[in-house]
Coordinates of C-alpha atoms in Angstrom, one line a residue:
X8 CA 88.3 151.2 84.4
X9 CA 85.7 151.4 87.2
X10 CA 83.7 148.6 88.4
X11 CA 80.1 148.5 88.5
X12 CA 78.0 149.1 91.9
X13 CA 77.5 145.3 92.1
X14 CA 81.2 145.2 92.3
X15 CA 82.0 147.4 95.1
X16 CA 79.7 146.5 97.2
X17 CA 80.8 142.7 97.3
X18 CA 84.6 144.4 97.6
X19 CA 83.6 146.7 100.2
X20 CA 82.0 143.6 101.8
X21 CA 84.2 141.7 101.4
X22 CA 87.0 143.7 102.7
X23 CA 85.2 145.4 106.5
X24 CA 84.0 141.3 106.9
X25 CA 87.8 140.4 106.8
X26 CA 88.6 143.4 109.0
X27 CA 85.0 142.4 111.6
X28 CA 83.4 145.2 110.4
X29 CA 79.6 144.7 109.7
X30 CA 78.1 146.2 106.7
X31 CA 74.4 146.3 106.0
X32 CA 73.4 145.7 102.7
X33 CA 71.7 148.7 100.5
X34 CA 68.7 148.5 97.9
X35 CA 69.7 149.8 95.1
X36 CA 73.2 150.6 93.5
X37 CA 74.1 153.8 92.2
X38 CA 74.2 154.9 88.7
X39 CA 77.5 154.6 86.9
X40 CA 78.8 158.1 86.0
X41 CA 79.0 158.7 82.1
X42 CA 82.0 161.0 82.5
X43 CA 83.5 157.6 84.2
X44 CA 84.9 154.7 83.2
X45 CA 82.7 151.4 83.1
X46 CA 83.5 148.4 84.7
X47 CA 86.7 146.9 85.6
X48 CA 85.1 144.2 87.2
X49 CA 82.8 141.2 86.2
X50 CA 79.4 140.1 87.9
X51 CA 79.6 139.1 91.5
X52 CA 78.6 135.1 90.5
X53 CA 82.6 135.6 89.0
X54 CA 84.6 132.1 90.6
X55 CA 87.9 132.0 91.5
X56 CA 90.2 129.3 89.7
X57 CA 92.9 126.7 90.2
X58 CA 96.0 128.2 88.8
X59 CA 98.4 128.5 91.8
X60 CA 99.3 131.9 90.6
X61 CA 95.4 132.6 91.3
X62 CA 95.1 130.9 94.6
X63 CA 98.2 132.5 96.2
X64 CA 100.8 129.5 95.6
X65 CA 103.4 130.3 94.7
X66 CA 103.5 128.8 91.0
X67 CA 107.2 127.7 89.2
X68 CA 106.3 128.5 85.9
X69 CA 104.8 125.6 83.7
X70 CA 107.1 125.3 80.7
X71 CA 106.0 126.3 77.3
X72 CA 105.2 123.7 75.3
X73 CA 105.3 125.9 71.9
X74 CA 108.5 127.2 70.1
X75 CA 109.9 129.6 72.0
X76 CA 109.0 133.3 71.6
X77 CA 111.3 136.0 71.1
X78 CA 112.1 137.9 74.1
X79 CA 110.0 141.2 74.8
X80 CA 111.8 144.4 74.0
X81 CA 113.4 146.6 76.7
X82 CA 111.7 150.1 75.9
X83 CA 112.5 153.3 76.6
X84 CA 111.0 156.5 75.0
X85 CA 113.3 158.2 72.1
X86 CA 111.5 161.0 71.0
X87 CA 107.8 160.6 71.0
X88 CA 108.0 157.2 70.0
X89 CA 109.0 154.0 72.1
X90 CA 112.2 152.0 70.2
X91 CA 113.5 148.9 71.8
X92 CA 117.1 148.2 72.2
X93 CA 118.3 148.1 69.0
X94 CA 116.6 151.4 68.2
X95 CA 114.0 150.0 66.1
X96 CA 110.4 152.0 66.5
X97 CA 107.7 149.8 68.8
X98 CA 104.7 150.1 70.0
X99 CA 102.7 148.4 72.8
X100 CA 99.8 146.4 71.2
X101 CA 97.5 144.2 73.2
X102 CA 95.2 143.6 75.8
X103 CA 94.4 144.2 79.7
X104 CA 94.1 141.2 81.9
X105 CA 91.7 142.5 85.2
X106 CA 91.2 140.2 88.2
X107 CA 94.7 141.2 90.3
X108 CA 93.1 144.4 91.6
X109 CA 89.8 142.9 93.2
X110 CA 90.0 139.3 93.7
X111 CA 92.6 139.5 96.2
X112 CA 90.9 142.0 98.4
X113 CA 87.3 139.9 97.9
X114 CA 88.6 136.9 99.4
X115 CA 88.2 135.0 96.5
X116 CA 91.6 134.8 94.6
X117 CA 94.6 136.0 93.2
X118 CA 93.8 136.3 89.2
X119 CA 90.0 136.1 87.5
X120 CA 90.5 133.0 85.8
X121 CA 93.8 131.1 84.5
X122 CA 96.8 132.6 84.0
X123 CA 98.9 129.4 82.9
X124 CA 100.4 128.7 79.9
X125 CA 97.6 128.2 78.0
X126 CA 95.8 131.4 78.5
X127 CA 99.0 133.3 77.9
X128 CA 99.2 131.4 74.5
X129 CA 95.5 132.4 74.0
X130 CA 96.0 136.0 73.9
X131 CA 99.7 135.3 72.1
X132 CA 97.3 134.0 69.3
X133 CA 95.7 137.0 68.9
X134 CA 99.3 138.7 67.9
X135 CA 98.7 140.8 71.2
X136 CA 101.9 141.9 72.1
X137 CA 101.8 143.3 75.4
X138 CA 99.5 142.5 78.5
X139 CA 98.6 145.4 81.7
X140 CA 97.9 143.9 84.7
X141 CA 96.1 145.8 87.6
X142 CA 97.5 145.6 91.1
X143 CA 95.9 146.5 94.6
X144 CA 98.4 148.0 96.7
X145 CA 96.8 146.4 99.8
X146 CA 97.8 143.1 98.6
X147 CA 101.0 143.3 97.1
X148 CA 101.8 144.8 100.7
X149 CA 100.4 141.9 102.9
X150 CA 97.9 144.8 105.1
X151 CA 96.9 142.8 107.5
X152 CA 93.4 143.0 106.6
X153 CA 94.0 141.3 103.6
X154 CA 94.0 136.9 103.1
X155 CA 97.2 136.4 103.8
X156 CA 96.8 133.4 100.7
X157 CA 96.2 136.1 98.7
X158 CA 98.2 139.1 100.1
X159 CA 102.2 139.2 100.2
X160 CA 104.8 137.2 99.7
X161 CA 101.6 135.2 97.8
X162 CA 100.3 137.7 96.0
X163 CA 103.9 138.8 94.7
X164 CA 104.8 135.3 94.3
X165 CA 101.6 134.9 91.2
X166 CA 102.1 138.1 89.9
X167 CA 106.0 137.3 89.5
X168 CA 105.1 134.1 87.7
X169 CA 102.7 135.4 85.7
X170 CA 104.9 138.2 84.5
X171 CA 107.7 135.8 83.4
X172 CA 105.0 133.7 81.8
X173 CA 104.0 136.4 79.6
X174 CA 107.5 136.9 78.3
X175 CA 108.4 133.5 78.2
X176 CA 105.7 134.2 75.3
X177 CA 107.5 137.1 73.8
X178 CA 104.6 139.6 75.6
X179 CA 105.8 143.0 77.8
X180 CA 104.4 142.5 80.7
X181 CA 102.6 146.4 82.0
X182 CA 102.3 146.5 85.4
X183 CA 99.9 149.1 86.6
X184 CA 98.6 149.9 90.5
X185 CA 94.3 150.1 90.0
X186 CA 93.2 149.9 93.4
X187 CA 95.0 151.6 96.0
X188 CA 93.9 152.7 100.0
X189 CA 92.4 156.1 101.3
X190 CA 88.8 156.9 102.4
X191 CA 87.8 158.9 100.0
X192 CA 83.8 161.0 100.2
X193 CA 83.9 163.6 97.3
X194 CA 82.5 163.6 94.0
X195 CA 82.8 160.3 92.4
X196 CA 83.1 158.3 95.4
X197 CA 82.7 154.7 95.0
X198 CA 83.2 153.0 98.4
X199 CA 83.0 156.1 100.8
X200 CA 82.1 153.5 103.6
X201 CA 85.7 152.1 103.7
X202 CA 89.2 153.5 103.6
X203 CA 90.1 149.9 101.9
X204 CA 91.3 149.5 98.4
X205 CA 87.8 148.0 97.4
X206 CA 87.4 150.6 94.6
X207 CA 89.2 153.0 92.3
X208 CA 89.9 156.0 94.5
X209 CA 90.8 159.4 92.8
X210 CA 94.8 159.9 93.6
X211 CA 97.5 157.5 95.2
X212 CA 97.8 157.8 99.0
X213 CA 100.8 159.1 100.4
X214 CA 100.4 155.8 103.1
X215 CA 101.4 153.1 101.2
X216 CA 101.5 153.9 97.4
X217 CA 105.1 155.1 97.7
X218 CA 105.9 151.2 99.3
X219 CA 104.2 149.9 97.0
X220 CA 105.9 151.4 93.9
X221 CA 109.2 150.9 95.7
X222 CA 108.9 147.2 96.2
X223 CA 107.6 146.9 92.6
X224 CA 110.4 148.0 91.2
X225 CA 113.1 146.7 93.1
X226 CA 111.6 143.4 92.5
X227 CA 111.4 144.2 88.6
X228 CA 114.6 146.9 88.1
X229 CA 116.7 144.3 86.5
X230 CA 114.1 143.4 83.9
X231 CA 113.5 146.6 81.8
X232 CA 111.4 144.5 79.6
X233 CA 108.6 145.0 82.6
X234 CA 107.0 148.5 81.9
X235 CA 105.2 150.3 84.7
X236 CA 101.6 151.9 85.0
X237 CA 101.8 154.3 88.0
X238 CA 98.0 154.9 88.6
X239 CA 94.9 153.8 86.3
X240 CA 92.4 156.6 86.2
X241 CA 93.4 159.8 88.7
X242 CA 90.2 161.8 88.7
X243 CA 91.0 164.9 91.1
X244 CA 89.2 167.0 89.2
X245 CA 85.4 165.4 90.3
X246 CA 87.0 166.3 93.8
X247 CA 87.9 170.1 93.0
X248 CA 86.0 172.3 90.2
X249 CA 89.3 174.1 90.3
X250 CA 91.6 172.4 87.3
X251 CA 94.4 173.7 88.0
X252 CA 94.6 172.8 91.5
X253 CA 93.5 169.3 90.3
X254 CA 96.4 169.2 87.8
X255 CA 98.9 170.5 91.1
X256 CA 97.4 167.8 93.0
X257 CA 98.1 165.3 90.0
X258 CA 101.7 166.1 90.2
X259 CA 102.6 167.0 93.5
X260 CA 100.4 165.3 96.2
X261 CA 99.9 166.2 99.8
X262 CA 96.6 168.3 101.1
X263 CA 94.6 168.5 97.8
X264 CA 91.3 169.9 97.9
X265 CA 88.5 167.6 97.9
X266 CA 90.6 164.5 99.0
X267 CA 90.0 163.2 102.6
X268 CA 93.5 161.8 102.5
X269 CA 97.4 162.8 101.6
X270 CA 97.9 162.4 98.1
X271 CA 100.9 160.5 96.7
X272 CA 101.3 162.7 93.2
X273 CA 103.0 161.5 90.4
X274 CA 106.0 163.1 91.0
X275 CA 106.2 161.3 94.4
X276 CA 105.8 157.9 92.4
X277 CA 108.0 158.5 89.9
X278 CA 110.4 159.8 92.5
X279 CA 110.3 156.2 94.5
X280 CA 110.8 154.1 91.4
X281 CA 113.7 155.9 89.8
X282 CA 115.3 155.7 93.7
X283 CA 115.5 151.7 94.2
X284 CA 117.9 152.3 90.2
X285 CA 114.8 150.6 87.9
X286 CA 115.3 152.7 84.7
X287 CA 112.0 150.9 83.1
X288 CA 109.6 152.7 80.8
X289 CA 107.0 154.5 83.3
X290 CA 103.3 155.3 81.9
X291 CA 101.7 158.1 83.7
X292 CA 98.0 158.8 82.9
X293 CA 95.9 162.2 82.7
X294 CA 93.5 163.7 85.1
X295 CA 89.2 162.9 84.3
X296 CA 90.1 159.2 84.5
X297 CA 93.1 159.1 82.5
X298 CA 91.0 160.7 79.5
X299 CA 92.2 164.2 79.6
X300 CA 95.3 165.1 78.4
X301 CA 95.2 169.2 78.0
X302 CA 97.8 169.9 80.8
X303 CA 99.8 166.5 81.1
X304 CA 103.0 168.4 79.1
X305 CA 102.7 171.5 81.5
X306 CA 102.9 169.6 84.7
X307 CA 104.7 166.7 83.7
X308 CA 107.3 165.1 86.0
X309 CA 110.4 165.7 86.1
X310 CA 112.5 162.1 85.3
X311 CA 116.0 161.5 86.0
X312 CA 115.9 158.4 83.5
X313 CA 114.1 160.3 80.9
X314 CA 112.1 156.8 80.4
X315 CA 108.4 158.2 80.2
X316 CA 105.3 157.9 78.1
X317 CA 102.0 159.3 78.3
X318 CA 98.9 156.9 79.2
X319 CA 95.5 158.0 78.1
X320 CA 92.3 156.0 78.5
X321 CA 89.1 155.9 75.4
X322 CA 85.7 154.5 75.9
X323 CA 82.5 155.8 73.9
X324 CA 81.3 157.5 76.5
X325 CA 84.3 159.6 77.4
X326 CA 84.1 163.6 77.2
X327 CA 87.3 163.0 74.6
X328 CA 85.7 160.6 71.9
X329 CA 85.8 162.0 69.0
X330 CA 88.7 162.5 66.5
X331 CA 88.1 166.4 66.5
X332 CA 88.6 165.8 70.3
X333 CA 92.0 164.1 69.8
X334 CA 93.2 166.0 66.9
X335 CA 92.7 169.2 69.4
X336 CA 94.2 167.5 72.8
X337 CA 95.8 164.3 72.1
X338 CA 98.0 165.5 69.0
X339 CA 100.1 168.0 70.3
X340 CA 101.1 165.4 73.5
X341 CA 101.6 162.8 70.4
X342 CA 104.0 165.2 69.2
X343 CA 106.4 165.4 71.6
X344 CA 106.3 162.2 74.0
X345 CA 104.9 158.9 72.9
X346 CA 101.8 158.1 74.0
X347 CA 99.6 154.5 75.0
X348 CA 95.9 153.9 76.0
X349 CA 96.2 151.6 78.2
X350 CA 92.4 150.7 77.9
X351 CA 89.9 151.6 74.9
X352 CA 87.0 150.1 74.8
X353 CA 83.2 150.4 74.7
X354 CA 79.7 149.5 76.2
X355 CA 77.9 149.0 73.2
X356 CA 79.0 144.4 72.9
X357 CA 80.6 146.0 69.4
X358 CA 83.5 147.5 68.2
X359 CA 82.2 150.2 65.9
X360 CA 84.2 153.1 68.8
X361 CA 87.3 151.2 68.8
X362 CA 87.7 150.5 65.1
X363 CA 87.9 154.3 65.0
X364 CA 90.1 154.8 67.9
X365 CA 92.6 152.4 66.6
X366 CA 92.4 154.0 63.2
X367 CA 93.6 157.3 64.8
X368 CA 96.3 156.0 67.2
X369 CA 97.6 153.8 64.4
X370 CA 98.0 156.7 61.7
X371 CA 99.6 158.6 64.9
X372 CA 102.0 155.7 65.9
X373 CA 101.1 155.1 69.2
X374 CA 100.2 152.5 71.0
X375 CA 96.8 150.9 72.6
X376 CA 95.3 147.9 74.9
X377 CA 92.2 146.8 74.7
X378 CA 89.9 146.2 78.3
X379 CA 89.7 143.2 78.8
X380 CA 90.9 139.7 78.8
X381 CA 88.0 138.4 80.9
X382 CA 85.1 136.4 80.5
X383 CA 82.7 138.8 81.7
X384 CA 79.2 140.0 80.0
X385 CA 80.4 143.1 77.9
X386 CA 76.6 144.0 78.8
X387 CA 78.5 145.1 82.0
X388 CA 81.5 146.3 80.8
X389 CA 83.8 145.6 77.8
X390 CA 84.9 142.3 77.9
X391 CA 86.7 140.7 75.2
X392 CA 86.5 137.3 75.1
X393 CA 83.4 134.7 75.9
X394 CA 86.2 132.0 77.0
X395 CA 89.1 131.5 78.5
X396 CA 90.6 129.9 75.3
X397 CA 90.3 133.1 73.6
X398 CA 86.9 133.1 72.0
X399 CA 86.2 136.9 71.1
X400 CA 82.6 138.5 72.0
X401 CA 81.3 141.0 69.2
X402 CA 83.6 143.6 71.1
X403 CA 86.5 141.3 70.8
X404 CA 86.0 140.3 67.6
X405 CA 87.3 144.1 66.1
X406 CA 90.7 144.2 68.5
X407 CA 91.7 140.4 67.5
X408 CA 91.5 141.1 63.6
X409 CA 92.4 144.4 64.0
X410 CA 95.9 143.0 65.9
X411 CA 95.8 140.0 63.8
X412 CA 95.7 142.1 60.3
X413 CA 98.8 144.3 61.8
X414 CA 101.1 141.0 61.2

């Protein structure tokens, strides 16, 4: 998801201060787009913690203190459905945890909250069986613009722990690249001020995306149980009213109309994991911010593994959001390749859209996560619990029955 105004402008802030740049302040904020997705990050007044994963040290992995879960599945796709290593049909249930892609890059933090044992076990209680966790290029690289406590060898360090915390609770971890670097002015812009990866920028940049997918998955290629999110919402069609240029962009990169910097397309990504040898399950999203689907089967990247699922993203206020919309352009991409929202959500503090959405994608067999795991107001974006020990908000509450009455 996107953050709200009040969001990016403390990142973008944040971020030019640690660089020496000045940056007045404005008035007002800007109006969140209703083709766009809501906010992927809490209210400025958010604190960091005292986890060492979320202060940059590096953490050695508290020991559960709970029977020990059984290890997460290694998935690949068979079909248009995902089966672990015995065969046997899965799906990816669960729950986003945001904080990775922006606290790092404010200053602030590694993680939005805890990430110890606890919290794991928290989200483990609501029979969630998988966890995505957005990423900022900038700081799993160590750019040297970046708190080095919360940048490199740091930042990798948490996000390693964390990750074999999460399946030290039987949970696949989903590791997915939100924020990434590229000034970028064109329709949809959300932090045209910086080239920084203080905001959700419409394609991967051909800079450092590639490095960043190739250190991810040389650092995870041995654990197939770790799935991998290539980009969270690509919208190059607000930069171009031309779609199928967009779609060309999507897949191919380089000079794409609209974009003020070389794209990294999914092909180019997909390329630089399946080159370090990681044969883990890749998720590559749509084009409108991950909510349309229409051409993903034309232009769909060619993989050596043969290891890929579709990612698609539902909130109430998408253009796709109703179930005549995804009988019409999420069924036939159903039928031949499986397919996970990675978010679904809503801005309504209910769960009357999701209820509905889940309905769907369960009768289809696919597979969803809900946004998010923080302790946000969902009066700013979904957010599904009111405490880090799990409490759901009236948005929650539908996701953690719904998961819990799965069982």
């Amino acid at each position: 998801m996107r953050a709200p105004p009040r969001l990016y402008a403390l990142a973008t802030a944040a971020a030019l201060a640690l660089a020496g740049t000045a940056l007045a302040p404005t008035a007002t904020a800007t109006a969140v787009s209703a083709n766009a997705t809501a906010a992927s990050g809490p209210p400025a007044t958010t604190t960091a913690v005292t986890d060492p994963a979320a202060t940059g040290t590096a953490a050695t992995g508290t020991a559960a203190t709970h029977p020990a879960a059984a290890a997460p599945p290694r998935l690949r796709a068979s079909g248009n459905r995902l089966v672990d290593e015995k065969g046997a049909t899965r799906r990816l249930l669960g729950v986003n945890r945001s904080g990775g892609e922006f606290m790092c890059v404010q200053g602030r933090g590694i993680f939005d909250g805890p990430v110890d044992d606890a919290s794991v076990q928290a989200i483990a209680d609501w029979k969630a069986g998988a966890v995505r966790i957005p990423l900022n290029e900038e700081c799993w690289l160590g750019l040297s613009h970046v708190n080095p406590a919360y940048a490199g060898a740091n930042y990798i360090a948490a996000v390693t722990s964390f990750v074999a915390r999460l399946e030290a609770h039987g949970i696949t971890p989903v590791i997915e690249l939100h924020w990434t670097h590229g000034r970028y002015t064109g329709g949809d812009s959300h932090c045209p001020g910086t080239e920084y990866a203080t905001c959700q920028k419409p394609m991967p940049d051909a800079q450092y995306t590639p490095a960043f997918w190739t250190s991810v998955a040389q650092t995870f290629k041995n654990d197939q149980a770790v799935v991998f999110d290539l980009f969270n919402e690509p919208f190059p069609d607000r930069a171009t009213s031309d779609l199928t240029a967009a779609w060309r962009c999507w897949r191919d990169g380089g000079s794409c109309p609209g974009i003020d910097f070389q794209v990294a397309g999914m092909q180019t990504l997909l390329n630089a994991v399946r080159a370090t040898g990681a044969r883990n399950l890749v998720l590559i999203p749509g084009v409108a911010y991950s909510n349309d689907l229409r051409q993903w089967l034309t232009y769909q990247p060619n993989d050596p593994a043969g290891n890929l699922a579709a990612a698609w993203h539902s909130y109430n206020f998408n253009s796709c959001s109703s179930e005549n919309c995804f009988d019409q352009q999420l069924a036939p991409v159903i039928a031949q390749v499986p397919l996970v929202a990675g978010e679904i959500g809503e801005n309504t503090c209910s769960h009357g859209y999701i209820d509905r959405v889940m309905a769907w994608l369960d009768a289809k067999g696919a597979s969803y996560l809900g946004w998010t795991w923080n302790t946000w107001d969902c009066s700013s974006g979904p957010s599904l619990i009111s405490d880090d020990n799990g409490t759901p908000t009236n948005f929650g509450v539908g996701l953690r029955d719904h998961l819990k009455g799965m069982q």
